[in-house]
CSV table of C-alpha atoms in Angstrom, one decimal:
chain,number,residue,atom,x,y,z
A,1,MET,CA,7.1,87.0,96.8
A,2,THR,CA,6.9,90.6,97.8
A,3,PRO,CA,8.1,93.1,97.0
A,4,GLN,CA,9.2,92.5,93.4
A,5,SER,CA,12.0,95.0,93.6
A,6,ALA,CA,14.3,95.4,96.5
A,7,ALA,CA,17.7,96.8,97.5
A,8,PRO,CA,20.5,94.8,99.1
A,9,GLY,CA,19.7,94.3,102.7
A,10,ASP,CA,15.9,94.6,102.2
A,11,VAL,CA,13.6,91.9,103.5
A,12,LEU,CA,11.4,89.8,101.2
A,13,GLN,CA,8.2,87.9,102.1
A,14,ILE,CA,8.2,84.4,100.5
A,15,GLU,CA,5.1,82.3,100.3
A,16,THR,CA,4.3,79.1,98.4
A,17,VAL,CA,0.9,77.3,98.2
A,18,GLY,CA,0.6,73.7,99.1
A,19,ARG,CA,-1.1,70.8,97.5
A,20,GLU,CA,-4.6,71.6,96.3
A,21,GLY,CA,-7.4,69.2,95.5
A,22,ASP,CA,-7.0,65.5,94.5
A,23,VAL,CA,-3.5,65.4,93.1
A,24,ASP,CA,-1.1,62.5,92.6
A,25,CYS,CA,1.2,63.5,95.5
A,26,GLU,CA,2.2,62.2,98.9
A,27,PRO,CA,-0.6,63.0,101.4
A,28,SER,CA,1.7,65.1,103.5
A,29,MET,CA,5.3,66.4,103.6
A,30,PRO,CA,7.8,64.3,105.6
A,31,ALA,CA,8.7,65.9,109.0
A,32,HIS,CA,12.3,66.6,107.9
A,33,ALA,CA,11.4,68.3,104.6
A,34,ARG,CA,12.2,72.0,104.0
A,35,TYR,CA,12.5,74.5,101.2
A,36,GLU,CA,15.9,76.0,100.5
A,37,VAL,CA,15.6,79.6,99.4
A,38,SER,CA,18.2,80.8,97.0
A,39,ILE,CA,18.9,83.9,94.8
A,40,VAL,CA,20.8,84.0,91.5
A,41,SER,CA,21.7,87.3,89.8
A,42,ALA,CA,21.2,87.6,86.1
A,43,GLU,CA,24.2,90.0,86.0
A,44,PRO,CA,26.6,89.9,84.2
A,45,ASP,CA,24.4,88.4,81.5
A,46,SER,CA,27.4,87.9,79.3
A,47,ASP,CA,29.0,85.3,81.6
A,48,PRO,CA,26.6,83.0,83.5
A,49,ASP,CA,29.5,81.4,85.4
A,50,MET,CA,30.2,84.8,87.1
A,51,ARG,CA,26.7,85.3,88.3
A,52,HIS,CA,26.1,85.8,92.1
A,53,SER,CA,24.3,82.8,93.6
A,54,THR,CA,23.7,82.1,97.3
A,55,THR,CA,21.4,80.3,99.6
A,56,LEU,CA,19.4,82.7,101.7
A,57,GLY,CA,17.9,80.3,104.2
A,58,SER,CA,15.1,77.7,104.5
A,59,LEU,CA,11.4,77.6,105.1
A,60,ASP,CA,9.7,74.8,107.0
A,61,PRO,CA,6.6,73.6,105.1
A,62,GLU,CA,3.2,72.8,106.6
A,63,SER,CA,2.0,69.2,106.0
A,64,ASP,CA,0.3,70.2,102.8
A,65,GLY,CA,3.6,71.7,101.4
A,66,SER,CA,2.7,75.4,101.9
A,67,ALA,CA,5.3,77.6,103.5
A,68,GLN,CA,5.9,81.3,104.2
A,69,GLY,CA,8.6,83.3,105.8
A,70,THR,CA,11.0,86.2,105.3
A,71,ILE,CA,14.5,86.4,103.9
A,72,ARG,CA,17.0,89.2,103.5
A,73,VAL,CA,18.5,90.2,100.2
A,74,PRO,CA,22.3,89.8,100.4
A,75,ASP,CA,24.4,93.0,100.7
A,76,ASP,CA,26.8,91.9,98.0
A,77,ILE,CA,24.3,91.0,95.2
A,78,PRO,CA,24.7,93.1,92.0
A,79,ILE,CA,22.1,95.6,91.0
A,80,GLY,CA,19.9,94.4,88.2
A,81,LYS,CA,17.7,91.3,87.5
A,82,ALA,CA,17.7,88.3,89.7
A,83,GLU,CA,15.7,85.2,90.5
A,84,VAL,CA,14.6,83.9,93.9
A,85,SER,CA,13.8,80.1,94.0
A,86,LEU,CA,12.7,77.4,96.3
A,87,ARG,CA,14.1,73.9,96.2
A,88,LEU,CA,12.7,71.0,98.2
A,89,GLN,CA,15.3,69.4,100.6
A,90,GLY,CA,15.0,66.3,102.8
A,91,ALA,CA,12.3,64.6,100.7
A,92,LYS,CA,12.2,63.1,97.3
A,93,THR,CA,9.9,64.5,94.6
A,94,ILE,CA,7.9,62.2,92.4
A,95,CYS,CA,10.3,63.1,89.6
A,96,GLU,CA,13.2,61.7,91.6
A,97,ILE,CA,11.3,58.6,92.4
A,98,ASP,CA,9.8,58.0,88.9
A,99,PRO,CA,11.9,59.6,86.1
A,100,SER,CA,9.1,58.9,83.6
A,101,VAL,CA,7.0,61.6,85.4
A,102,GLY,CA,7.5,65.1,84.0
A,103,CYS,CA,7.7,67.9,86.6
A,104,ALA,CA,7.8,71.6,86.4
A,105,GLN,CA,10.9,73.5,87.5
A,106,ASN,CA,11.3,74.6,91.1
A,107,PRO,CA,9.1,77.6,92.0
A,108,PHE,CA,10.8,80.9,91.3
A,109,ALA,CA,10.1,84.6,91.2
A,110,PRO,CA,11.9,87.3,89.3
A,111,ILE,CA,13.1,90.3,91.3
A,112,GLU,CA,14.8,93.6,90.4
A,113,ILE,CA,17.7,94.5,92.6
A,114,ILE,CA,17.7,98.3,92.9
A,115,GLY,CA,20.4,100.6,94.3
């Protein structure tokens, strides 16, 4: 994700790589799959239930799972640390199909919201 610091209203470039090499994954993404892009503020750090959280849009992945696009930082997000993340929608992950498989958390990137 670039840039790594942005003001409310700024545009962020989001990119995620796809499947690489011989991995234990589906050979391609289903046609209806997409990545939901969301942002969660770390402020106020004293009360996680009061943190700003919103969906910013979605990215359509290529058949290998890679995706790129732009999103706008919400105007009402608090100044301070935040996290932008991607969540696969419209397709089951191997972790959902086989709970014995351990998977990493959704891809995310920290961002500093500046005034």
